[in-house]
Amino acid sequence: EESLQMWDLNKRLEAYLARVKFLEEENEVLRAEIQSTKSSPAGDSWRVKYEEELRALRDALDHAFREKCTAELARDNLYEEVQQVKSRCQKEQAAREEAKKQLSLSRKELEEERRAQIWLKERAVQLEKEVETLLEVHEEEKAGLDQEIASFSHSLESFRCAPVAFQPVEVEDYSKRLSEIWKGAVETYKTEVSQLEGSLCQAKENLWKAVEDNQQSQLQLQHLEKDLAGLKARKEMLEESLAQQWQEQRGEAEKFQALAMEALEQEQQSLRVQIARVLEDRQQLMHLKMSLSLEVATYRTLLEAESTRLQMPAG
């Protein structure tokens, strides 16, 4: 029975030793395959592929960064254009205010010219009335003088008085003087009327000039308003385009970042899975090696004990 047990143990030990040898050989083969896959280009294909993908992602990130820089430059240029448009709008607003001030001044001057024209018209009417009244007075005085001369002549002819105190020559001189005085007054009034007419013509010319200046200022104001409206529309369009470009750039940058992060996470996850597999295989091999070493040690102790037990009776 003991020999049968020993034979059975020897068979089992041989089987375990063969299994250990087979596993060691398989381990060596696996190690050689791992080394070959590490050194061969086929094994480096996944690493090359990973590096190519990483390089492509880096290139895409660099391209996105360059696009971001170009978009920032375009944004800065648009901001400068907007600032220029704002400064131009401010200048045009100042010019518009100046034009409004000039228009108000021209309107005031026009009102003053109108008032002066009305005053001149009223003054001319008053002078005409005064001239008419003076003419009427002169006619009345002349008629009175004619009546007095006629009465004096009738009295002289009726009484046959000596023409010492009442000479017709003195009456004629008096009438001549009165006519000269009246002519002088008429001339003075005519000169005043001509001066008033000249001032009236000058006032009319000033009025026409003021009206023309007002029309020109209104046309200029309309042109400035049109330019201001066009600049406002261009400013709004530039702001809209700037906001749209900024949103597009932001969306593209976020998309590139999301793609890069997703690719890196996937690659990291795959590497973690591969590392976990390798560690699990290695741990299984270590457990198997430890179990085999324990079995070999137990069989060795059993064989030593059996050999000592068999040698003791012989001794």
mmCIF file of N, CA, C and O in Angstrom, residues 88-89 91-100 102 216-232:
data_model
loop_
_atom_site.group_PDB
_atom_site.id
_atom_site.type_symbol
_atom_site.label_atom_id
_atom_site.label_comp_id
_atom_site.label_asym_id
_atom_site.label_seq_id
_atom_site.Cartn_x
_atom_site.Cartn_y
_atom_site.Cartn_z
ATOM 1 N N ARG A 88 -16.599 109.220 -35.659
ATOM 2 C CA ARG A 88 -17.184 109.950 -36.790
ATOM 3 C C ARG A 88 -18.623 110.375 -36.496
ATOM 4 O O ARG A 88 -19.030 111.487 -36.834
ATOM 5 N N CYS A 89 -19.374 109.491 -35.819
ATOM 6 C CA CYS A 89 -20.745 109.851 -35.438
ATOM 7 C C CYS A 89 -20.748 111.023 -34.463
ATOM 8 O O CYS A 89 -21.594 111.920 -34.558
ATOM 9 N N LYS A 91 -18.406 113.317 -34.291
ATOM 10 C CA LYS A 91 -18.064 114.504 -35.067
ATOM 11 C C LYS A 91 -19.273 115.002 -35.855
ATOM 12 O O LYS A 91 -19.549 116.212 -35.912
ATOM 13 N N GLU A 92 -19.965 114.051 -36.484
ATOM 14 C CA GLU A 92 -21.140 114.452 -37.254
ATOM 15 C C GLU A 92 -22.246 114.993 -36.350
ATOM 16 O O GLU A 92 -22.975 115.913 -36.719
ATOM 17 N N GLN A 93 -22.336 114.431 -35.112
ATOM 18 C CA GLN A 93 -23.300 114.967 -34.170
ATOM 19 C C GLN A 93 -22.946 116.391 -33.780
ATOM 20 O O GLN A 93 -23.820 117.271 -33.688
ATOM 21 N N ALA A 94 -21.608 116.609 -33.568
ATOM 22 C CA ALA A 94 -21.171 117.970 -33.256
ATOM 23 C C ALA A 94 -21.434 118.916 -34.427
ATOM 24 O O ALA A 94 -21.891 120.065 -34.240
ATOM 25 N N ALA A 95 -21.148 118.399 -35.665
ATOM 26 C CA ALA A 95 -21.426 119.229 -36.841
ATOM 27 C C ALA A 95 -22.918 119.497 -36.970
ATOM 28 O O ALA A 95 -23.341 120.603 -37.345
ATOM 29 N N ARG A 96 -23.708 118.480 -36.616
ATOM 30 C CA ARG A 96 -25.162 118.674 -36.681
ATOM 31 C C ARG A 96 -25.612 119.714 -35.658
ATOM 32 O O ARG A 96 -26.455 120.574 -35.966
ATOM 33 N N GLU A 97 -25.038 119.627 -34.455
ATOM 34 C CA GLU A 97 -25.377 120.625 -33.439
ATOM 35 C C GLU A 97 -24.960 122.022 -33.892
ATOM 36 O O GLU A 97 -25.692 123.003 -33.701
ATOM 37 N N GLU A 98 -23.751 122.075 -34.495
ATOM 38 C CA GLU A 98 -23.288 123.379 -35.002
ATOM 39 C C GLU A 98 -24.217 123.889 -36.099
ATOM 40 O O GLU A 98 -24.544 125.090 -36.161
ATOM 41 N N ALA A 99 -24.638 122.969 -36.982
ATOM 42 C CA ALA A 99 -25.560 123.369 -38.042
ATOM 43 C C ALA A 99 -26.897 123.833 -37.456
ATOM 44 O O ALA A 99 -27.506 124.804 -37.931
ATOM 45 N N LYS A 100 -27.346 123.126 -36.396
ATOM 46 C CA LYS A 100 -28.583 123.550 -35.746
ATOM 47 C C LYS A 100 -28.428 124.941 -35.128
ATOM 48 O O LYS A 100 -29.332 125.788 -35.203
ATOM 49 N N GLN A 102 -26.271 127.260 -36.114
ATOM 50 C CA GLN A 102 -26.259 128.220 -37.214
ATOM 51 C C GLN A 102 -27.660 128.424 -37.790
ATOM 52 O O GLN A 102 -28.033 129.542 -38.148
ATOM 53 N N GLN A 216 -29.788 126.108 -47.556
ATOM 54 C CA GLN A 216 -28.537 125.342 -47.639
ATOM 55 C C GLN A 216 -28.255 124.598 -46.346
ATOM 56 O O GLN A 216 -27.831 123.435 -46.357
ATOM 57 N N SER A 217 -28.497 125.299 -45.220
ATOM 58 C CA SER A 217 -28.270 124.636 -43.934
ATOM 59 C C SER A 217 -29.238 123.470 -43.737
ATOM 60 O O SER A 217 -28.867 122.423 -43.206
ATOM 61 N N GLN A 218 -30.491 123.635 -44.206
ATOM 62 C CA GLN A 218 -31.442 122.522 -44.119
ATOM 63 C C GLN A 218 -31.019 121.348 -44.997
ATOM 64 O O GLN A 218 -31.105 120.189 -44.589
ATOM 65 N N LEU A 219 -30.529 121.651 -46.218
ATOM 66 C CA LEU A 219 -30.040 120.576 -47.088
ATOM 67 C C LEU A 219 -28.843 119.874 -46.470
ATOM 68 O O LEU A 219 -28.734 118.641 -46.480
ATOM 69 N N GLN A 220 -27.926 120.688 -45.916
ATOM 70 C CA GLN A 220 -26.760 120.097 -45.259
ATOM 71 C C GLN A 220 -27.177 119.252 -44.062
ATOM 72 O O GLN A 220 -26.615 118.174 -43.818
ATOM 73 N N LEU A 221 -28.169 119.742 -43.315
ATOM 74 C CA LEU A 221 -28.673 118.980 -42.173
ATOM 75 C C LEU A 221 -29.308 117.671 -42.627
ATOM 76 O O LEU A 221 -29.104 116.614 -42.006
ATOM 77 N N GLN A 222 -30.048 117.702 -43.735
ATOM 78 C CA GLN A 222 -30.627 116.466 -44.260
ATOM 79 C C GLN A 222 -29.549 115.485 -44.690
ATOM 80 O O GLN A 222 -29.641 114.281 -44.422
ATOM 81 N N HIS A 223 -28.498 116.009 -45.378
ATOM 82 C CA HIS A 223 -27.384 115.123 -45.776
ATOM 83 C C HIS A 223 -26.705 114.518 -44.550
ATOM 84 O O HIS A 223 -26.368 113.326 -44.522
ATOM 85 N N LEU A 224 -26.506 115.348 -43.529
ATOM 86 C CA LEU A 224 -25.870 114.839 -42.313
ATOM 87 C C LEU A 224 -26.747 113.791 -41.631
ATOM 88 O O LEU A 224 -26.240 112.793 -41.110
ATOM 89 N N GLU A 225 -28.063 114.016 -41.633
ATOM 90 C CA GLU A 225 -28.951 113.021 -41.041
ATOM 91 C C GLU A 225 -28.913 111.711 -41.825
ATOM 92 O O GLU A 225 -28.918 110.627 -41.249
ATOM 93 N N LYS A 226 -28.863 111.820 -43.173
ATOM 94 C CA LYS A 226 -28.765 110.594 -43.981
ATOM 95 C C LYS A 226 -27.458 109.859 -43.693
ATOM 96 O O LYS A 226 -27.423 108.633 -43.531
ATOM 97 N N ASP A 227 -26.336 110.617 -43.647
ATOM 98 C CA ASP A 227 -25.051 109.981 -43.342
ATOM 99 C C ASP A 227 -25.070 109.350 -41.959
ATOM 100 O O ASP A 227 -24.520 108.254 -41.751
ATOM 101 N N LEU A 228 -25.690 110.049 -40.998
ATOM 102 C CA LEU A 228 -25.763 109.501 -39.644
ATOM 103 C C LEU A 228 -26.586 108.220 -39.614
ATOM 104 O O LEU A 228 -26.208 107.235 -38.952
ATOM 105 N N ALA A 229 -27.701 108.204 -40.352
ATOM 106 C CA ALA A 229 -28.510 106.976 -40.408
ATOM 107 C C ALA A 229 -27.732 105.829 -41.059
ATOM 108 O O ALA A 229 -27.762 104.688 -40.580
ATOM 109 N N GLY A 230 -26.979 106.144 -42.147
ATOM 110 C CA GLY A 230 -26.175 105.108 -42.790
ATOM 111 C C GLY A 230 -25.084 104.578 -41.873
ATOM 112 O O GLY A 230 -24.833 103.372 -41.795
ATOM 113 N N LEU A 231 -24.445 105.493 -41.126
ATOM 114 C CA LEU A 231 -23.399 105.067 -40.194
ATOM 115 C C LEU A 231 -23.980 104.242 -39.051
ATOM 116 O O LEU A 231 -23.358 103.282 -38.595
ATOM 117 N N LYS A 232 -25.171 104.618 -38.581
ATOM 118 C CA LYS A 232 -25.799 103.825 -37.525
ATOM 119 C C LYS A 232 -26.126 102.419 -38.027
ATOM 120 O O LYS A 232 -25.898 101.434 -37.321
#
